[in-house]
CSV table of C-alpha atoms in Angstrom, one decimal:
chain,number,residue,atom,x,y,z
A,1,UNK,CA,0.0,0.0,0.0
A,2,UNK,CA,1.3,3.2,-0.6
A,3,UNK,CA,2.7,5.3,2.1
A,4,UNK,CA,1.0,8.4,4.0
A,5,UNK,CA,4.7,10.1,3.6
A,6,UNK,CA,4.3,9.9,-0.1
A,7,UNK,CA,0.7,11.2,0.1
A,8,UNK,CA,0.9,14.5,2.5
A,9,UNK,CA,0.7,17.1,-0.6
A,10,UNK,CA,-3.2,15.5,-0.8
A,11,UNK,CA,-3.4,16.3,2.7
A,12,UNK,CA,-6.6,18.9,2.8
A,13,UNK,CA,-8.6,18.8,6.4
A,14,UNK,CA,-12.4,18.4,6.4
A,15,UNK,CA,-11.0,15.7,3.1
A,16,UNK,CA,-8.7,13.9,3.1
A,17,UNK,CA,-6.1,12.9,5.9
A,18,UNK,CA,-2.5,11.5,4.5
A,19,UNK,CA,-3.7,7.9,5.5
A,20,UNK,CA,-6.8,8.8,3.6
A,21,UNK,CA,-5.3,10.0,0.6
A,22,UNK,CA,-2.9,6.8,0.3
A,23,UNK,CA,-5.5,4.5,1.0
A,24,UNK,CA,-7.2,6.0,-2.1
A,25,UNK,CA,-4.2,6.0,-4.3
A,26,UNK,CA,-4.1,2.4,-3.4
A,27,UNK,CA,-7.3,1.8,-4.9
A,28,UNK,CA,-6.1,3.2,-7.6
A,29,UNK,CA,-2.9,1.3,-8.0
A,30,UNK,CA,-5.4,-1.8,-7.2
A,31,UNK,CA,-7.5,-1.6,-10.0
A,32,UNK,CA,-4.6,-0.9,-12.7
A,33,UNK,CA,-3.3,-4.0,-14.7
A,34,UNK,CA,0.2,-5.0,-14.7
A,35,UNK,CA,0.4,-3.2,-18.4
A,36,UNK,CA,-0.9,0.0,-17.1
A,37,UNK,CA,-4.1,-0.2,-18.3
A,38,UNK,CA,-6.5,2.0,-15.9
A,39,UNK,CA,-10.3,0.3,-16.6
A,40,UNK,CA,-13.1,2.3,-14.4
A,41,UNK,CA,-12.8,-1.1,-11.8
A,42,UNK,CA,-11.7,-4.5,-12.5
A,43,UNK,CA,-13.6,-6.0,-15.0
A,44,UNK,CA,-15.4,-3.0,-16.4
A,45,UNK,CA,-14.5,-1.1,-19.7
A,46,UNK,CA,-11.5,1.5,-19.7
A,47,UNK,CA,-11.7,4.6,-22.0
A,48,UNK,CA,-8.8,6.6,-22.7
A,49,UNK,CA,-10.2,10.0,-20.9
A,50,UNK,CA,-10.7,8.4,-17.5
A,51,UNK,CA,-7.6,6.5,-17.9
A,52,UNK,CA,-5.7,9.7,-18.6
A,53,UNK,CA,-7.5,11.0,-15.6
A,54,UNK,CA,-6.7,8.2,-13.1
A,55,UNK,CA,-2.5,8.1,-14.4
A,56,UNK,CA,-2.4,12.0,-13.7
A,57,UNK,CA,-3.7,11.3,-9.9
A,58,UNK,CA,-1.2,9.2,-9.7
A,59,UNK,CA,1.1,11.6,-10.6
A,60,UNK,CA,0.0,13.7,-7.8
A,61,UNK,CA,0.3,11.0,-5.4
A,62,UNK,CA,3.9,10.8,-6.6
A,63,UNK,CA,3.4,7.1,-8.5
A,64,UNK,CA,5.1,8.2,-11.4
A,65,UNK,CA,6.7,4.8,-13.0
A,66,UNK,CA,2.9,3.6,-12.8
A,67,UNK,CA,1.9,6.9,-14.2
A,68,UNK,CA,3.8,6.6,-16.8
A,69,UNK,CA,3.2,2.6,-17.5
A,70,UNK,CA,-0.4,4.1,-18.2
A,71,UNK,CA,0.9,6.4,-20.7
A,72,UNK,CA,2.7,3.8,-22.4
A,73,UNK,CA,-0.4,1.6,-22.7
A,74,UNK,CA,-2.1,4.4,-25.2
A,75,UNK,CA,1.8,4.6,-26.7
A,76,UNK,CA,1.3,0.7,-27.7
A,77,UNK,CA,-2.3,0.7,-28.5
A,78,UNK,CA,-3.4,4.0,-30.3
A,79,UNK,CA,-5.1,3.1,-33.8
A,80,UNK,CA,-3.2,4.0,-37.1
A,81,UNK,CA,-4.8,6.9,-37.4
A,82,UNK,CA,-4.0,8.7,-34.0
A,83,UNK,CA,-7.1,7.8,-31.9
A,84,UNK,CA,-8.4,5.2,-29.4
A,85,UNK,CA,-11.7,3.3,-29.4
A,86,UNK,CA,-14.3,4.8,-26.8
A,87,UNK,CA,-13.9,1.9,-24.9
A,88,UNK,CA,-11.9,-1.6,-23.9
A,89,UNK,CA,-13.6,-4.7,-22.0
A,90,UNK,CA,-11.3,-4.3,-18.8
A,91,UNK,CA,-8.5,-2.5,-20.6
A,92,UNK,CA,-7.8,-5.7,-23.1
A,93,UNK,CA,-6.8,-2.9,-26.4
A,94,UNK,CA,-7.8,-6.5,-28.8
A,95,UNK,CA,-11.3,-6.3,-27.1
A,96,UNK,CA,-12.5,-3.0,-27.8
A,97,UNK,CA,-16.4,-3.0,-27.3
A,98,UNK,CA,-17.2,0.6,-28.6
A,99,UNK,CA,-15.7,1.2,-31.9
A,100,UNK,CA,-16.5,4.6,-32.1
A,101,UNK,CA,-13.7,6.8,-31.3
A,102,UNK,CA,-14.5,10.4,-29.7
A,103,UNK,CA,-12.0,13.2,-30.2
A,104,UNK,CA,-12.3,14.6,-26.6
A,105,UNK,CA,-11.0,10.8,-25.7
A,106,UNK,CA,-8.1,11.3,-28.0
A,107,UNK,CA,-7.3,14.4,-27.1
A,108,UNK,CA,-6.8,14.2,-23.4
A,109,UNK,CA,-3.7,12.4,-23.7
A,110,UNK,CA,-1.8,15.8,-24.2
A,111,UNK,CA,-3.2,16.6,-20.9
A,112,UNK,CA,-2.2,14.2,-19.2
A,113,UNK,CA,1.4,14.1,-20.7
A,114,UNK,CA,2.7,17.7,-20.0
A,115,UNK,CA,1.2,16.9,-16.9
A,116,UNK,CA,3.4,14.1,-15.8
A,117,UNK,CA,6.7,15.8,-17.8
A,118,UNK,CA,5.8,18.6,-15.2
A,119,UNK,CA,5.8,16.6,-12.8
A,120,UNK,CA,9.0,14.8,-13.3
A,121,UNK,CA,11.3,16.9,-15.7
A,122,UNK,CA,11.9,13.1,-17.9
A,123,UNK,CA,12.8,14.4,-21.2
A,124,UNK,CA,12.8,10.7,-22.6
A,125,UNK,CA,9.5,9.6,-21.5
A,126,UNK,CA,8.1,13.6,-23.8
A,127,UNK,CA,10.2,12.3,-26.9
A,128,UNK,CA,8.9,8.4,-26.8
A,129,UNK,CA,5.8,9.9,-26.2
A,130,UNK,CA,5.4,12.9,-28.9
A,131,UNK,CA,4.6,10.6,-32.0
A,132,UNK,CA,1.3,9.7,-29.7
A,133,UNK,CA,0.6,13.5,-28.9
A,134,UNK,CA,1.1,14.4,-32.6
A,135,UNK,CA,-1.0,11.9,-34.3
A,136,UNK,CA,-3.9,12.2,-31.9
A,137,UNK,CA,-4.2,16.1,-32.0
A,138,UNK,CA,-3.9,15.6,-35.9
A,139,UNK,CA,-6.7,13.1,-35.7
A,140,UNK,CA,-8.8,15.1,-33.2
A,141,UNK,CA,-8.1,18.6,-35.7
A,142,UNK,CA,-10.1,17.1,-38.8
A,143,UNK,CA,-13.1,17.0,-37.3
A,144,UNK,CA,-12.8,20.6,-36.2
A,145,UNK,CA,-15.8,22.6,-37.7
A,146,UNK,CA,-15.8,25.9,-39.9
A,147,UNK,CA,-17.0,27.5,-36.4
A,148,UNK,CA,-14.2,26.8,-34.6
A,149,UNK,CA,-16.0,23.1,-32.3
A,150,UNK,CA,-14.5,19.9,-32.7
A,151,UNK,CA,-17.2,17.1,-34.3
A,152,UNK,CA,-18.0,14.5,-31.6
A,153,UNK,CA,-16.3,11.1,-33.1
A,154,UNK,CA,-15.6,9.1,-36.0
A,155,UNK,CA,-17.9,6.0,-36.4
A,156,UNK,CA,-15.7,2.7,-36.5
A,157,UNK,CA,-16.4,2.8,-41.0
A,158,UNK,CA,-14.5,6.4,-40.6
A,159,UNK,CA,-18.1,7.9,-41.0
A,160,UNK,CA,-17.5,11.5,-39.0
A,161,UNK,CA,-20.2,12.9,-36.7
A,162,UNK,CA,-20.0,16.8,-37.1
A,163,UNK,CA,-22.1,17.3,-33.8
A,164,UNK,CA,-19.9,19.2,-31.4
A,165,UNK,CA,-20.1,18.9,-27.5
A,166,UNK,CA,-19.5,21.5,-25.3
A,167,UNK,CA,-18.0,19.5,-22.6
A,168,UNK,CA,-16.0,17.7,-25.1
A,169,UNK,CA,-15.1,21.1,-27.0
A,170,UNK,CA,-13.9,22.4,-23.5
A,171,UNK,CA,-12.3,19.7,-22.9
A,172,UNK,CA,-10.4,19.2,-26.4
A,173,UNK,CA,-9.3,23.5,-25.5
A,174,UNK,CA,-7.3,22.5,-22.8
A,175,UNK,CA,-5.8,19.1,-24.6
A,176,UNK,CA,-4.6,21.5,-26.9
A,177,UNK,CA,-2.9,24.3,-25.0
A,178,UNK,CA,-0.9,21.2,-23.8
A,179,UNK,CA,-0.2,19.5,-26.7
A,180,UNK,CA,1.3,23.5,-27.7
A,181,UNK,CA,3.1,23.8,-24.7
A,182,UNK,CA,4.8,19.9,-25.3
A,183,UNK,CA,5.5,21.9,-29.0
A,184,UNK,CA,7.2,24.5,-27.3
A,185,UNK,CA,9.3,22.4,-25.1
A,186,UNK,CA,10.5,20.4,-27.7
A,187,UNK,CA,11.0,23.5,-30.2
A,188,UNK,CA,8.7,22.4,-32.9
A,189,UNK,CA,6.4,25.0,-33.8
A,190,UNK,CA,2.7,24.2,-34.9
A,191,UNK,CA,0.8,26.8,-36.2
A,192,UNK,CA,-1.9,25.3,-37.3
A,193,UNK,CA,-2.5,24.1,-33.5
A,194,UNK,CA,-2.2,27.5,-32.6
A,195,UNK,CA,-5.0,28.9,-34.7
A,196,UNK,CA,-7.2,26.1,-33.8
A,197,UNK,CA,-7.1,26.5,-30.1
A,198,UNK,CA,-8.2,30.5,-30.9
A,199,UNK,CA,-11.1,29.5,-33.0
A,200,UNK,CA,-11.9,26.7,-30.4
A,201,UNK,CA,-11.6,29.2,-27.3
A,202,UNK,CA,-14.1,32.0,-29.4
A,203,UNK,CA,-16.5,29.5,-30.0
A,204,UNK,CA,-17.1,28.0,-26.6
A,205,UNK,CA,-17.0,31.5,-25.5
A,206,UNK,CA,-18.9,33.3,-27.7
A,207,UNK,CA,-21.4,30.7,-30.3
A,208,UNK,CA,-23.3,28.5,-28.0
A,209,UNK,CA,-25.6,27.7,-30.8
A,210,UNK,CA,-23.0,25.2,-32.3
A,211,UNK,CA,-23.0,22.8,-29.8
A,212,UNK,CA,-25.8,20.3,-29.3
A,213,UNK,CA,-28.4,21.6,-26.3
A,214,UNK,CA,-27.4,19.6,-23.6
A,215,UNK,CA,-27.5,22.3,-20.8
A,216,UNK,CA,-29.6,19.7,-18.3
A,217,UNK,CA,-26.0,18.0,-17.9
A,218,UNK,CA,-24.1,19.8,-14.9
A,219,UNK,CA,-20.5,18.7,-17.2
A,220,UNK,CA,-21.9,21.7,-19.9
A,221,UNK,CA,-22.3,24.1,-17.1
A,222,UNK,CA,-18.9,24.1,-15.7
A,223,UNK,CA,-16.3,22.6,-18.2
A,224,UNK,CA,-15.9,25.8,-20.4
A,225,UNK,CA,-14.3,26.9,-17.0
A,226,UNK,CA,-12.6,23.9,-16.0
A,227,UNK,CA,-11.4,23.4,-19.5
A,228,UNK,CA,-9.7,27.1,-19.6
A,229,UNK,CA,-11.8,29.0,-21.9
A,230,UNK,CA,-13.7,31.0,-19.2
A,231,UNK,CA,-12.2,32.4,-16.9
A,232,UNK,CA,-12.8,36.1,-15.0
A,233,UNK,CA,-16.1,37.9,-14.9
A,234,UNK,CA,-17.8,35.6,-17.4
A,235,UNK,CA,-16.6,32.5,-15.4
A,236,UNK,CA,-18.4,33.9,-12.5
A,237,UNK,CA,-21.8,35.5,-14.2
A,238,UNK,CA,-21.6,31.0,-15.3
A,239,UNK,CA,-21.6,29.4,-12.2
A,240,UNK,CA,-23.7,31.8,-10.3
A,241,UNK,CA,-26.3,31.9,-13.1
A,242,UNK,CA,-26.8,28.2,-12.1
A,243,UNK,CA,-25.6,27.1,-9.0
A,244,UNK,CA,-28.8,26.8,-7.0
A,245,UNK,CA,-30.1,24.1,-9.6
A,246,UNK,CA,-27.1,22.2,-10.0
A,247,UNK,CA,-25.3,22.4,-6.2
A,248,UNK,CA,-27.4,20.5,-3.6
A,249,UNK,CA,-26.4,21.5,-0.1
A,250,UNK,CA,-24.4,18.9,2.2
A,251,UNK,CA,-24.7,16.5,-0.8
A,252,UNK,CA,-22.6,17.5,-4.4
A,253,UNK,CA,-23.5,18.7,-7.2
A,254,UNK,CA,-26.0,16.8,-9.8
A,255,UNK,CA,-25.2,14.9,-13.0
A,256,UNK,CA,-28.3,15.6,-15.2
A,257,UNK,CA,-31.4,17.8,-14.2
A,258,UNK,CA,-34.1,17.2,-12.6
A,259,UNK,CA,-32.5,14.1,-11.6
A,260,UNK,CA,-32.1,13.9,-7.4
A,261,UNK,CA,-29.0,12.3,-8.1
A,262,UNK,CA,-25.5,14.0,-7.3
A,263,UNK,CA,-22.2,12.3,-8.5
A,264,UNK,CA,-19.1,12.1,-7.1
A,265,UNK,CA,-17.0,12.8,-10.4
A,266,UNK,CA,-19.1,16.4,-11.4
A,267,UNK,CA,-18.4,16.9,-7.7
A,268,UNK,CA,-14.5,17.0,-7.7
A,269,UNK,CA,-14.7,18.8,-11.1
A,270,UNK,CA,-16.8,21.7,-10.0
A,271,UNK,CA,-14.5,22.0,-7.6
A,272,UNK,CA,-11.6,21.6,-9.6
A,273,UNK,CA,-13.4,24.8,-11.5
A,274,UNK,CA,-13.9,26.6,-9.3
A,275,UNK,CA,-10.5,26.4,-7.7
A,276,UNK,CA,-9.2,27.5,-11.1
A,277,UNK,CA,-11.6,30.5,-11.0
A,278,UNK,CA,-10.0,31.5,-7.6
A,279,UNK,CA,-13.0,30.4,-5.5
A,280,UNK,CA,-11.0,27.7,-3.3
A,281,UNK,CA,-13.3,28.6,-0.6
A,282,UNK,CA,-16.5,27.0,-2.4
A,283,UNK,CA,-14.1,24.6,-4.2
A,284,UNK,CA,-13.1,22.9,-0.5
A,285,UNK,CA,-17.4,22.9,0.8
A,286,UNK,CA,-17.9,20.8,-2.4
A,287,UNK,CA,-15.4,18.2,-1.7
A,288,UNK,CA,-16.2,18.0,1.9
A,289,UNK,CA,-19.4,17.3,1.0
A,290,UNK,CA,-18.8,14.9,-1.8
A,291,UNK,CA,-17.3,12.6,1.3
A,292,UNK,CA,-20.3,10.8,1.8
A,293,UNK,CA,-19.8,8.8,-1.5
A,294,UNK,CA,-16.2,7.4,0.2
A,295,UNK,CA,-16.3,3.9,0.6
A,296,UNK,CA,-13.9,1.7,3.3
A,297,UNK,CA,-11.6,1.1,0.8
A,298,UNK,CA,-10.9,4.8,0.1
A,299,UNK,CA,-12.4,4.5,-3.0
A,300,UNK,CA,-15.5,6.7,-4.0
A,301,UNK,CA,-19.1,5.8,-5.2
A,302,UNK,CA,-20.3,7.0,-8.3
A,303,UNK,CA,-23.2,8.7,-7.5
A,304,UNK,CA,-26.5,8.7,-4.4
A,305,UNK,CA,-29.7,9.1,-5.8
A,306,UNK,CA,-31.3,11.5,-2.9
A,307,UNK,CA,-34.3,11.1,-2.9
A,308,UNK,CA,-34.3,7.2,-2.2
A,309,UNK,CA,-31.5,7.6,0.4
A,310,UNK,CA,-29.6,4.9,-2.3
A,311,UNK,CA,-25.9,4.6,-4.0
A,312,UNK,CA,-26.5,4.0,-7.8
A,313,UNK,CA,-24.8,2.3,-9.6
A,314,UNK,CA,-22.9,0.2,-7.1
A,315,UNK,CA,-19.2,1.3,-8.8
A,316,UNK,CA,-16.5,2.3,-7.4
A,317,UNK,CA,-14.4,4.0,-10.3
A,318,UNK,CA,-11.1,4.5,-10.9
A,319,UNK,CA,-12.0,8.2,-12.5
A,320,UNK,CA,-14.0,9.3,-9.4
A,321,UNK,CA,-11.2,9.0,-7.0
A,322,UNK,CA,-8.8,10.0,-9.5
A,323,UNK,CA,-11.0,13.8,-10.2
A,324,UNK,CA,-11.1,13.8,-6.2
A,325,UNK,CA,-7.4,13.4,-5.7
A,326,UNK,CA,-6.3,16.4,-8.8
A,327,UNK,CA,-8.9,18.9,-7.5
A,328,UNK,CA,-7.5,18.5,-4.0
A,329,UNK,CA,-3.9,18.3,-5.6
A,330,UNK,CA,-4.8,21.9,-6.8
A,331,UNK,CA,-5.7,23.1,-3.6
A,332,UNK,CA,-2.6,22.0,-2.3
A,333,UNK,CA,-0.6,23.6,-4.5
A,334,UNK,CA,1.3,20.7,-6.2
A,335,UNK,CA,3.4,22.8,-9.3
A,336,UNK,CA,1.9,20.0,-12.3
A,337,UNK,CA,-1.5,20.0,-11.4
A,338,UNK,CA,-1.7,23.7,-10.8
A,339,UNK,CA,-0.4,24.4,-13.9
A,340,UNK,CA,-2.4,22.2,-15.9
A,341,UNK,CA,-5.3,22.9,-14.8
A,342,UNK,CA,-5.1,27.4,-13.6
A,343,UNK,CA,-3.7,27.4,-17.2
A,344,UNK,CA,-1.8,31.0,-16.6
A,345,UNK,CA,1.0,29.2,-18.5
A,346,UNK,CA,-0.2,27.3,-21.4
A,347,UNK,CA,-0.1,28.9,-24.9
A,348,UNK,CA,-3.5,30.8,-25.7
A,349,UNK,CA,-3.0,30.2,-29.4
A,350,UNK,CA,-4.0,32.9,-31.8
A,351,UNK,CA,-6.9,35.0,-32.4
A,352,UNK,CA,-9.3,33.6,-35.2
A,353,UNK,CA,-9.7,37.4,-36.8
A,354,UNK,CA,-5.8,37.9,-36.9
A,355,UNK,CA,-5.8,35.7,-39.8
A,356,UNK,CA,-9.3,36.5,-41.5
């Protein structure tokens, strides 16, 4: 089991205690296969967004050879064509069992990446892992849209579907300020990156009407924030506009409205947010009230339906305890997650009138 020493950066009161934190890191390191793969528990799928998401908390927690074993299973398995599959039975990449493969998936690898070169300074794991990088921000920038969003996926015949997400959008923004700042660090310019992070960024701030409608999902609410593409006043005037239907007191915040059911993952994010927005205050309430979903093992439940006093689905994912973990990494202060994720230091790319 890990050991609290290694775990007192994740040390936030009212959270998490250092036993506490390494008893979750341990769950972690529990459910990840001996070739890195990172499913969402032991014999559930594994996409390449959550696993991202689970290798960066361990990061955090300072497990970086099994960080980086993570990273080296997307290395080995990414498709000729720079992407993943949405989805793996139990991390097996010759069992993939959706074939559809979503560019915010793809994308997030970048993320995670710069995240652990920040957090260890390796030189050689960024060059073995910049071919990867490359290809999937090559795949994910065809399917970007005259309007600046990136189409959802490519159907497993190639078939693209043009339909932009605005968590995925959000998300794919701040996949590509990293995959520009892994550029810069190895001195290879990419322009066209550049310009397509400054469309991106003016679309989710400014065109809401080219993303699908899905504003009854808590993710579309507060990922243009978490993502890096609002920040400031307008960051603000968004999570106060719908706070009150979203946040329920003592609880977390919900998934999908009207649904009575808060989950721990939008939890942690919100909080992760709003920590980026400079409201650590609000950020640390969330996660002390997310605590309820903590199980014995340190790991977290997915979700509690309130109004039937009931945890649904009976999961414990990898994910979950990973978003927990990075939001309170932030808090703490740890350099790699801060930077990732407050964004004062990735490239903004370039404005989409300069070049009109």
């Amino acid at each position: 089991m890990t050991s609290p020493g290694r775990t007192e950066r994740l040390v936030l009161p009212g959270v998490l205690t250092a036993e506490q934190a390494a008893r979750t890191v341990a769950g972690i390191l529990a459910t990840q296969r001996t070739d890195g793969a990172i499913p969402w528990f032991r014999g559930h799928h594994l996409d390449p967004w959550d696993h991202t998401e689970a290798a960066m908390a361990l990061d955090a927690a300072g497990e970086h050879e099994r960080a980086e074993a993570a990273y080296d299973w997307l290395a080995r398995h990414q498709n000729p064509d720079g992407s993943w599959y949405a989805a793996y039975a139990d991390g097996e990449a010759g069992e993939p069992t959706d074939r559809g493969r979503e560019t915010n998936f793809c994308a997030y690898l970048a993320v995670g990446v710069w995240h652990h070169f920040l957090s260890t300074g390796d030189e050689t794991f960024l060059d073995r892992m910049w071919p990867a990088v490359h290809a999937a921000t090559e795949y994910v920038l065809e399917l970007q849209q005259p309007g600046g969003e990136i189409g959802w996926k490519r159907e497993d015949d190639g078939t693209p579907v043009n339909d932009a997400l605005l968590t995925g959008s959000s998300s794919i923004y701040q996949a590509l300020r990293c995959a520009l700042a892994l550029a810069e660090q190895r001195e290879e310019p990419q322009p066209d990156w550049e310009l397509a992070v400054g469309r991106l960024g003016h679309a989710i701030r400014s065109h809401p009407e080219r993303f699908l409608d899905k504003s009854r999902y808590s993710m579309d609410w507060y990922y243009p924030i978490l993502g890096g593409a609002v920040r400031g006043a307008q960051a603000r005037e968004r999570i106060d506009a719908e706070w009150e239907q979203f946040v329920v007191p003592g609880l977390g915040v919900r998934c999908v409205l009207p649904n009575p059911w808060v989950t721990g993952g939008e939890s942690a994010e919100l909080a992760l947010a709003l920590w980026a927005m400079g409201e650590s205050e609000r950020a640390v309430q969330i996660l002390k009230w997310m605590q309820h979903l903590r199980a014995d093992d340190g790991m977290y439940w997915t979700g509690y339906v309130f109004d039937d006093d009931a945890i649904w689905p009976q999961e414990r994912t990898s994910w979950t305890a990973g978003s927990l973990l990075l939001a309170v990494a932030a808090l703490g202060g740890d350099e790699a997650t801060t930077t990732v994720f407050g964004g004062e230091h990735l490239p903004t790319g370039l404005d989409p009138d300069c070049c009109r």
